[in-house]
mmCIF file of C-alpha atoms in Angstrom:
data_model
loop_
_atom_site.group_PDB
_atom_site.id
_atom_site.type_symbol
_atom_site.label_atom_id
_atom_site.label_comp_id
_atom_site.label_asym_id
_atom_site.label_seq_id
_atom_site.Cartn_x
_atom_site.Cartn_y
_atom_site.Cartn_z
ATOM 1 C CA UNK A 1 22.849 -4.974 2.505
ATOM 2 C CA UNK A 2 21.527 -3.291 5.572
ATOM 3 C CA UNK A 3 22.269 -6.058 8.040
ATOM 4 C CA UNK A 4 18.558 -5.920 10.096
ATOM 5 C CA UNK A 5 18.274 -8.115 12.735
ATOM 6 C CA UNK A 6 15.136 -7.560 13.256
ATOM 7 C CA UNK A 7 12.395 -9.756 13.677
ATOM 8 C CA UNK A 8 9.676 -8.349 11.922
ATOM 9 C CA UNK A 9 9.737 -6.433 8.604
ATOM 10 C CA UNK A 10 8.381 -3.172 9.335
ATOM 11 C CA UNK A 11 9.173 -0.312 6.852
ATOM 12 C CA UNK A 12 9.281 3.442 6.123
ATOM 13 C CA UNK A 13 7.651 5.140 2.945
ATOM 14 C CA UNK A 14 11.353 6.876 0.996
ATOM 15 C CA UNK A 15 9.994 10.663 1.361
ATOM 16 C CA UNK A 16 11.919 13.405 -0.059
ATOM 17 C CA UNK A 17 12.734 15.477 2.824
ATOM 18 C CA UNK A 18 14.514 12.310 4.516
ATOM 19 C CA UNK A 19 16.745 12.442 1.582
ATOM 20 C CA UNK A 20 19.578 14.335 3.095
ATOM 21 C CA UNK A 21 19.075 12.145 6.324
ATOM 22 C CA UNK A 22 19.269 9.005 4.561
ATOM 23 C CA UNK A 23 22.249 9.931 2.625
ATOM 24 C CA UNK A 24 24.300 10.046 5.832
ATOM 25 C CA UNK A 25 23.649 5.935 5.974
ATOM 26 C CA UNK A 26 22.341 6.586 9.827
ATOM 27 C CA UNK A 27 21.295 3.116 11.315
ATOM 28 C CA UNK A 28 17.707 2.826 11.139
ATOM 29 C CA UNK A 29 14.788 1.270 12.503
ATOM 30 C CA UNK A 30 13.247 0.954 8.795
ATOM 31 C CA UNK A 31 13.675 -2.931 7.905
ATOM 32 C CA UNK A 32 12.997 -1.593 3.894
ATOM 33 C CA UNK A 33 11.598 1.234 2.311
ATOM 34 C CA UNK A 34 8.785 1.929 -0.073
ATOM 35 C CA UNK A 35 9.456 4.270 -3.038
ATOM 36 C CA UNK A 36 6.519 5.628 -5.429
ATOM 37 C CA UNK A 37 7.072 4.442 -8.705
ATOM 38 C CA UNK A 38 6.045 8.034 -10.517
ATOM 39 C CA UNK A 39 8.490 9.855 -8.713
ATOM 40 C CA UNK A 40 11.246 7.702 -10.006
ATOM 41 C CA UNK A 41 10.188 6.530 -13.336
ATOM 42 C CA UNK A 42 10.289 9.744 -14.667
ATOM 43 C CA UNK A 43 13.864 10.986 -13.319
ATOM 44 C CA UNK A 44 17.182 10.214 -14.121
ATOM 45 C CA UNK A 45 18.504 13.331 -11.947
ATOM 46 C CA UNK A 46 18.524 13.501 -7.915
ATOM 47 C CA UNK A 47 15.456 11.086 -7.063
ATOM 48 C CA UNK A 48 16.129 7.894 -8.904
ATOM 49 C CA UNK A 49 20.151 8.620 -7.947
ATOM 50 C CA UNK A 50 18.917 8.287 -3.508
ATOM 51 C CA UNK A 51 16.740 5.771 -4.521
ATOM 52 C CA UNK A 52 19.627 3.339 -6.202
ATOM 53 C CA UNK A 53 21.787 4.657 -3.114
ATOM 54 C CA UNK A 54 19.151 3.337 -0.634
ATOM 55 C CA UNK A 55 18.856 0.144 -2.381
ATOM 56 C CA UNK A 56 22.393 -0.401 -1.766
ATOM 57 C CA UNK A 57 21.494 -0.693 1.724
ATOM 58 C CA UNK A 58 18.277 -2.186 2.163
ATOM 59 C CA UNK A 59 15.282 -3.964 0.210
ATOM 60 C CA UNK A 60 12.910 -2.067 -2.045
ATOM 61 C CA UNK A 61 9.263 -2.237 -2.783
ATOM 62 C CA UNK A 62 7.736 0.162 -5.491
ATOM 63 C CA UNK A 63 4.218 1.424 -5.168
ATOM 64 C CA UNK A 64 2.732 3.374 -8.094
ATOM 65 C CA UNK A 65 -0.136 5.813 -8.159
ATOM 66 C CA UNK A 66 -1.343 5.637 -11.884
ATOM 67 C CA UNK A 67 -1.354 2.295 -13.471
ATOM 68 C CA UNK A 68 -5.002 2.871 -14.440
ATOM 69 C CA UNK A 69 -6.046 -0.933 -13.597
ATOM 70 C CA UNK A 70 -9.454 -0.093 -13.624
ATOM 71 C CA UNK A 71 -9.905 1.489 -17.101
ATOM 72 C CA UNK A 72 -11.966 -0.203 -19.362
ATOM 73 C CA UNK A 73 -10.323 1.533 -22.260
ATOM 74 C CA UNK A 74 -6.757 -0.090 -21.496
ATOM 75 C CA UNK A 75 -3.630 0.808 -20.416
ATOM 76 C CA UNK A 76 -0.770 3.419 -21.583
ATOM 77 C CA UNK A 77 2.026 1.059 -22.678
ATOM 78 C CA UNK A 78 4.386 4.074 -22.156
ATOM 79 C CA UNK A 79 3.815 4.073 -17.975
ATOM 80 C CA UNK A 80 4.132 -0.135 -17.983
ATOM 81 C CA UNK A 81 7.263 0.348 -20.278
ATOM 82 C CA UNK A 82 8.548 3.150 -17.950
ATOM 83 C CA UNK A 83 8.096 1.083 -15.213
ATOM 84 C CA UNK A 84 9.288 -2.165 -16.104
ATOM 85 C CA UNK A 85 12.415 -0.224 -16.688
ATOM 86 C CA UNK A 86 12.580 0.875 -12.657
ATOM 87 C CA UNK A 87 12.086 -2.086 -12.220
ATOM 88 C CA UNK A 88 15.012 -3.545 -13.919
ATOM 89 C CA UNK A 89 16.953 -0.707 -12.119
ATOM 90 C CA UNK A 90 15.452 -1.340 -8.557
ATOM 91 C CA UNK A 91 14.653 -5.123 -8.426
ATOM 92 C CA UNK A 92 11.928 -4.252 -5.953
ATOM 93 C CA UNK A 93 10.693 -7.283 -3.858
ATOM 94 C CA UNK A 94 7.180 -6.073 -4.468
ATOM 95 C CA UNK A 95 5.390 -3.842 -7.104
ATOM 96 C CA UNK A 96 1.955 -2.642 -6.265
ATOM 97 C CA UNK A 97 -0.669 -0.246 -7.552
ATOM 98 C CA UNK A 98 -4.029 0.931 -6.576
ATOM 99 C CA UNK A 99 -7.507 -1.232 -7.200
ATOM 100 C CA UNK A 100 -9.015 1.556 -8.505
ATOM 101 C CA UNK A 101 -8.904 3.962 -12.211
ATOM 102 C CA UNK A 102 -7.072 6.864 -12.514
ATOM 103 C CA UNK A 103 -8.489 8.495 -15.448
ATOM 104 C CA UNK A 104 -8.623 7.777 -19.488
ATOM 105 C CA UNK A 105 -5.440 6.367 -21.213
ATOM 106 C CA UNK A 106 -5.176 9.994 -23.073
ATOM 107 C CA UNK A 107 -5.818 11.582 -19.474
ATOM 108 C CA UNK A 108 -4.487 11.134 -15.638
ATOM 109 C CA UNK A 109 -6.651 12.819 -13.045
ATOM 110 C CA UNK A 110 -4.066 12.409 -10.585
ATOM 111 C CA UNK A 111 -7.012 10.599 -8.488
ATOM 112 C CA UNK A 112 -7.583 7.258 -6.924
ATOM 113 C CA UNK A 113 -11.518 6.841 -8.006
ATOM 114 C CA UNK A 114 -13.481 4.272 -7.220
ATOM 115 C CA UNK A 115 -14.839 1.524 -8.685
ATOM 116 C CA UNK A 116 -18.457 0.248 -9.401
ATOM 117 C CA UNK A 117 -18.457 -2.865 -7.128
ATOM 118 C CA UNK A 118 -19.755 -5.106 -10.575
ATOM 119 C CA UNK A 119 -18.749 -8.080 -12.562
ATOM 120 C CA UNK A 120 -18.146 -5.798 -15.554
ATOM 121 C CA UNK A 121 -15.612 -3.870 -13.389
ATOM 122 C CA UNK A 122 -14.297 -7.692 -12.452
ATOM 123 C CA UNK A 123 -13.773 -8.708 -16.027
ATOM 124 C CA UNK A 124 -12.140 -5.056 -17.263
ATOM 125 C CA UNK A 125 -9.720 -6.086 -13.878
ATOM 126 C CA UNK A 126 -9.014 -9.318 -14.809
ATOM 127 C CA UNK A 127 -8.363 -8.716 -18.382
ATOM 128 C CA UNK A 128 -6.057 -5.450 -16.933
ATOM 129 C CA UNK A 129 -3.984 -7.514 -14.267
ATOM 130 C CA UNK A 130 -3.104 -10.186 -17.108
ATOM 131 C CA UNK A 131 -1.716 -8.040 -19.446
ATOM 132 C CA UNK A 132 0.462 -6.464 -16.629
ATOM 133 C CA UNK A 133 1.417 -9.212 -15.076
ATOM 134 C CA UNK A 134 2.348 -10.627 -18.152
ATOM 135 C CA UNK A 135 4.343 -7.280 -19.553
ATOM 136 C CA UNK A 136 6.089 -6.844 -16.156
ATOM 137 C CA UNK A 137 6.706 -10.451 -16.458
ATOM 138 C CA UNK A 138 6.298 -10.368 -12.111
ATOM 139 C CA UNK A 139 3.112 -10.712 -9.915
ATOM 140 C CA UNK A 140 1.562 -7.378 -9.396
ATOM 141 C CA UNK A 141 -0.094 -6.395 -6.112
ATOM 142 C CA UNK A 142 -3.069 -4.228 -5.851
ATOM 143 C CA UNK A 143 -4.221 -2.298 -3.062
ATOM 144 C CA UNK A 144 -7.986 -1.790 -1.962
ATOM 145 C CA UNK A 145 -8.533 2.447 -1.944
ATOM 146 C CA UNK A 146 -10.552 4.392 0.477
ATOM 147 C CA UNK A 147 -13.468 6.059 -1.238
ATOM 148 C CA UNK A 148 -16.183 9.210 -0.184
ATOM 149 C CA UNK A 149 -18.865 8.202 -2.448
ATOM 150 C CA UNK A 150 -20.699 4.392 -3.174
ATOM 151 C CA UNK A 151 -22.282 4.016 -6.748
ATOM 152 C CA UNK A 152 -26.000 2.693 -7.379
ATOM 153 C CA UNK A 153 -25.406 -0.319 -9.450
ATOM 154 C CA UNK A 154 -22.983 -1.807 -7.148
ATOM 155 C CA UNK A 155 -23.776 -5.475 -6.938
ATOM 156 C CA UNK A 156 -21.810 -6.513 -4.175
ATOM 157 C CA UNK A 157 -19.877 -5.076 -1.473
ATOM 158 C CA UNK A 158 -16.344 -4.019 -0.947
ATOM 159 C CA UNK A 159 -14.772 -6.874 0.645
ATOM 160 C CA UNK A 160 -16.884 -9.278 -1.573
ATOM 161 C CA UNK A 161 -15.177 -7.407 -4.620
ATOM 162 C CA UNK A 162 -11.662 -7.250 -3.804
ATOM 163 C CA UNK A 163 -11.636 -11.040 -2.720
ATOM 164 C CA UNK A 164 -13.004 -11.988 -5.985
ATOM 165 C CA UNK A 165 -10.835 -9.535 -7.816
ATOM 166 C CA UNK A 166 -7.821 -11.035 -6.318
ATOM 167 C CA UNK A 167 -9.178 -14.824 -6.386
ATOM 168 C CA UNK A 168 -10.335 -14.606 -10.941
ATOM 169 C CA UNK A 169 -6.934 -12.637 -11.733
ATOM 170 C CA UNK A 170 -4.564 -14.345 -9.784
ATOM 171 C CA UNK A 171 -3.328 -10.717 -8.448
ATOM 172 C CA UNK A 172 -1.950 -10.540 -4.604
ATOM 173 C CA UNK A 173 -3.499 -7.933 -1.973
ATOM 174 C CA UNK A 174 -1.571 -4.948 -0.431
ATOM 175 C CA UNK A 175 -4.125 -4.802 2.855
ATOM 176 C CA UNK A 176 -4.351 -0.774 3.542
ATOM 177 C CA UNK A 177 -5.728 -0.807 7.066
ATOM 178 C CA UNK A 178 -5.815 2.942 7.302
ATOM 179 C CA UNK A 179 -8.544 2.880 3.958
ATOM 180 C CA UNK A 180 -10.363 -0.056 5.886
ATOM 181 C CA UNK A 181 -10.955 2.629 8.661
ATOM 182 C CA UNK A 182 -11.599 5.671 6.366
ATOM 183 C CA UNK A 183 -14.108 3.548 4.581
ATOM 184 C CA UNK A 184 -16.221 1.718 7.343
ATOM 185 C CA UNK A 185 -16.687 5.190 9.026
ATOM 186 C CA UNK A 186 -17.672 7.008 6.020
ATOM 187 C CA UNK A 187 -19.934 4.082 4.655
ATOM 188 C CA UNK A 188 -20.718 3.200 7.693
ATOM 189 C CA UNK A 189 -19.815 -0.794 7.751
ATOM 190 C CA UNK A 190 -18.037 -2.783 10.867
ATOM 191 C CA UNK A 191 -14.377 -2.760 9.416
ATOM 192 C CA UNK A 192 -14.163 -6.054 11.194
ATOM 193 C CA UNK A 193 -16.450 -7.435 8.778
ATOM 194 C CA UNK A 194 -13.888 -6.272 5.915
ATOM 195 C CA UNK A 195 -11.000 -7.683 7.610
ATOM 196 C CA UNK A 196 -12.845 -11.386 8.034
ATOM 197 C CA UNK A 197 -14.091 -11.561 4.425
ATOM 198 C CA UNK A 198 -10.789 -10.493 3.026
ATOM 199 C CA UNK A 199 -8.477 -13.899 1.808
ATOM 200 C CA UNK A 200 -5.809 -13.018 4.021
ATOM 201 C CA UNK A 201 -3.459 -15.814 2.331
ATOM 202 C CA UNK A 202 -3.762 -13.271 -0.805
ATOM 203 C CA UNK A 203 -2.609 -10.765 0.927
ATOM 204 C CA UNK A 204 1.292 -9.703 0.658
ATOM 205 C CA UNK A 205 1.787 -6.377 2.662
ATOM 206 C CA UNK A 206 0.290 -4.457 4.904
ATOM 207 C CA UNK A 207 0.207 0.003 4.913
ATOM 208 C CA UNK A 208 -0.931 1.753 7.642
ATOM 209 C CA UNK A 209 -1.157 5.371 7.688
ATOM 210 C CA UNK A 210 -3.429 8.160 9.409
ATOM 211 C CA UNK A 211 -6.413 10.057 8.268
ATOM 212 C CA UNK A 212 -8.044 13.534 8.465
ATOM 213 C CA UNK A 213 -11.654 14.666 9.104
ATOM 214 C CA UNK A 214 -13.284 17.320 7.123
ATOM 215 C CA UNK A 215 -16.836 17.775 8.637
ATOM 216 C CA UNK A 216 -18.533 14.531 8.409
ATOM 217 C CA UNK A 217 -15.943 12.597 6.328
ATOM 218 C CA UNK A 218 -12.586 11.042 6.471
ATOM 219 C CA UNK A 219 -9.964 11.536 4.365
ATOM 220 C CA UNK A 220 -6.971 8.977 3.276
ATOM 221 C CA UNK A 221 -4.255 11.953 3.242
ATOM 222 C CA UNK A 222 -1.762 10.451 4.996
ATOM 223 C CA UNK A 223 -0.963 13.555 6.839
ATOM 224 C CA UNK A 224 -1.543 12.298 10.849
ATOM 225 C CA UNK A 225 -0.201 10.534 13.123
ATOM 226 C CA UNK A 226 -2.039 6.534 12.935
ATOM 227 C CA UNK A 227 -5.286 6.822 15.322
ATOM 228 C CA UNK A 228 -5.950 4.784 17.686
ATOM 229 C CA UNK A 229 -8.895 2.286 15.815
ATOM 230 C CA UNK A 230 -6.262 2.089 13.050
ATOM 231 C CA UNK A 231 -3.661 1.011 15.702
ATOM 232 C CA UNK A 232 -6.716 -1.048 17.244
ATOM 233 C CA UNK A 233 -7.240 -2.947 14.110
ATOM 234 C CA UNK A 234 -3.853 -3.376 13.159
ATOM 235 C CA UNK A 235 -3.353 -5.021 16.923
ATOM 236 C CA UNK A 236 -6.313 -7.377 16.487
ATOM 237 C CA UNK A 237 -5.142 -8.763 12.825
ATOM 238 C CA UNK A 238 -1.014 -9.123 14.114
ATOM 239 C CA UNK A 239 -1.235 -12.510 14.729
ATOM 240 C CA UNK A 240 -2.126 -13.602 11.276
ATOM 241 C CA UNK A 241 -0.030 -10.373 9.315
ATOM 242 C CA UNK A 242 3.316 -10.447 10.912
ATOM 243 C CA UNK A 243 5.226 -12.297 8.543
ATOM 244 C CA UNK A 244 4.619 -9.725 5.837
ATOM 245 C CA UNK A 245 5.870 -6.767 5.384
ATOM 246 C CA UNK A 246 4.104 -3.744 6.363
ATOM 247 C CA UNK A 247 4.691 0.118 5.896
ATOM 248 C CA UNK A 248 4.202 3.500 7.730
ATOM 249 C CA UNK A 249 3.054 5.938 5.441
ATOM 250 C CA UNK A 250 3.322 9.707 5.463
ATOM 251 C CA UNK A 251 2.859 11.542 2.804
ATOM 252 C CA UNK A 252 1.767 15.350 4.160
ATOM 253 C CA UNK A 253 2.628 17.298 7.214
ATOM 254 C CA UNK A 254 5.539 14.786 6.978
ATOM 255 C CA UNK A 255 8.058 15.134 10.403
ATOM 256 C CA UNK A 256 11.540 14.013 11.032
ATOM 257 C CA UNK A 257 12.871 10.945 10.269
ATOM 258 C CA UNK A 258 13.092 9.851 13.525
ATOM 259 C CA UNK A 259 9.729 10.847 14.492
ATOM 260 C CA UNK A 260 8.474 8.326 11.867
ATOM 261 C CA UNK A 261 10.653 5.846 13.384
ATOM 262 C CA UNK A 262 8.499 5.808 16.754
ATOM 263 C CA UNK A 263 5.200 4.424 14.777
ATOM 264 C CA UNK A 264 7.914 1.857 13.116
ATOM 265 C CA UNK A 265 8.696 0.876 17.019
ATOM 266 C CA UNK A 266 5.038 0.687 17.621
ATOM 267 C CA UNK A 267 4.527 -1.547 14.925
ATOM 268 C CA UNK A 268 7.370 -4.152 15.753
ATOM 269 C CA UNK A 269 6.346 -3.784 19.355
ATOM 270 C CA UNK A 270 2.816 -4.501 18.620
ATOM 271 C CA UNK A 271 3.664 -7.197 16.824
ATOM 272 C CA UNK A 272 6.005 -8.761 18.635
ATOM 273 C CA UNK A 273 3.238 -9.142 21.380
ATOM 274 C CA UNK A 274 1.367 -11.017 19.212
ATOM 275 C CA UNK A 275 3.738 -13.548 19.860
ATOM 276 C CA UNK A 276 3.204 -13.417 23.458
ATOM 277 C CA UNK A 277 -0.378 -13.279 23.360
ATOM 278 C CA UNK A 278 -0.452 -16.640 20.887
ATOM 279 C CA UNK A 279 1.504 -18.314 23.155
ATOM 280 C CA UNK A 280 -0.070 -17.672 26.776
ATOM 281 C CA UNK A 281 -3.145 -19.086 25.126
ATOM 282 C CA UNK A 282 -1.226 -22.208 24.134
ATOM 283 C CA UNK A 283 -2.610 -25.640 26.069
ATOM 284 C CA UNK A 284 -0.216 -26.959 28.125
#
């Protein structure tokens, strides 16, 4: 095991082009890294054989793209049975999807679509996170998703949804701050509104990742540097996140290892003030 003795548990999203890096076993500022469940689940060549070698080394969370949650129609046994294999090869300490539907079970848009914010959409969730938790036979986490459009017959709002989501099915939270930003700015809501209505003892890990404007809207593309309000946010929940794990994401545009490193730095530094802050407000 990688033998971290770091404070906090900051970690690095396993990207392809680090592969070579990693392989080296360089010492690392990554306490763990994040692997996409697709890219594994359906490899037995080069991918899944860095991501067993990494595990060797360090602790493992999978995060998949197209578990569907959200489809009223059900769910492909094939992808759960797929993935409860990784798993079983992995032994991930967390495995989280998307709170969001992906498509039909016959057909994967390759998409993370939103949601109607309804109690039909609760109930189709509910009914979805049971089975899987149940199949996987392990708590599943489920991340809220930044979205560009809002639908009519919503009936309540974002933060309202995903707390009640979480609170009925039992499911834990995987708080993206980067999608809190995209979607306050292009729904135009104070994210810290989202951030206080969210059950933050629900929650289980933490991404944070940058965005990129087109025109008028932002988009979750993980291809920047994290911006400052992201960074701004991030700073003003610390204090009640730092004993979970969180991730830097980059997923386009992606630099050097060690360049990634620096936001890992941030992070830990950032959070390590949070310590400092809490306790020069302590009574004496």
């Amino acid at each position: 095991m990688h033998p971290s003795s770091r404070t906090h548990k900051v970690g690095l999203g396993l990207r392809q082009p680090h592969y070579s890096y990693l392989e080296t076993r360089p010492p690392t500022e990554a306490a763990w890294f994040e692997a996409i469940s697709e890219t594994y689940m359906n490899s037995r060549g080069r991918p899944l054989e860095v991501l067993k070698f990494i595990r060797q080394d360090y602790p493992v969370a999978l995060h998949g793209l197209s578990m569907n949650i959200g489809c009223p129609e059900g769910l492909r046994l094939d992808y759960l049975q797929k993935l409860r294999e990784l798993i079983e090869h992995v032994e991930p300490f967390i495995v989280s999807d998307h709170l969001c539907w992906t498509g039909s079970p016959e057909q994967n848009l390759h998409d993370l679509l939103p949601l109607p914010f309804t109690e039909d959409s609760i109930e189709t969730l509910v009914n979805n996170i049971d089975f899987v938790q149940n199949f996987l036979r392990r708590p599943l986490v489920l991340e809220n998703v930044s979205t560009y459009i809002s639908y009519r017959n919503n009936e309540m709002s974002e933060w309202d949804f995903v707390a009640e989501v979480s609170r009925r099915s039992g499911c834990a939270l995987l708080l993206d701050m980067n999608n809190v930003y995209v979607n306050s700015y292009n729904h135009g809501f104070d994210p810290h509104y989202f951030l206080n209505h969210i059950p933050l003892d629900r929650v289980a890990q933490v991404h944070m990742s940058g965005p990129s404007k087109f025109e008028d809207i932002l988009f979750d593309n993980h291809s920047q540097d994290i911006p400052q309000p992201v960074w701004d946010l991030f700073k003003l929940m610390a204090p009640h996140i730092r004993h979970l794990p969180i991730l830097i994401e980059r997923d386009e545009d992606i630099p050097d290892f060690k360049e990634l490193e620096v936001e890992v730095m941030k992070a830990v530094y950032i959070l390590e003030g949070s310590h400092e802050s809490e306790r020069s407000t302590e009574p004496v």
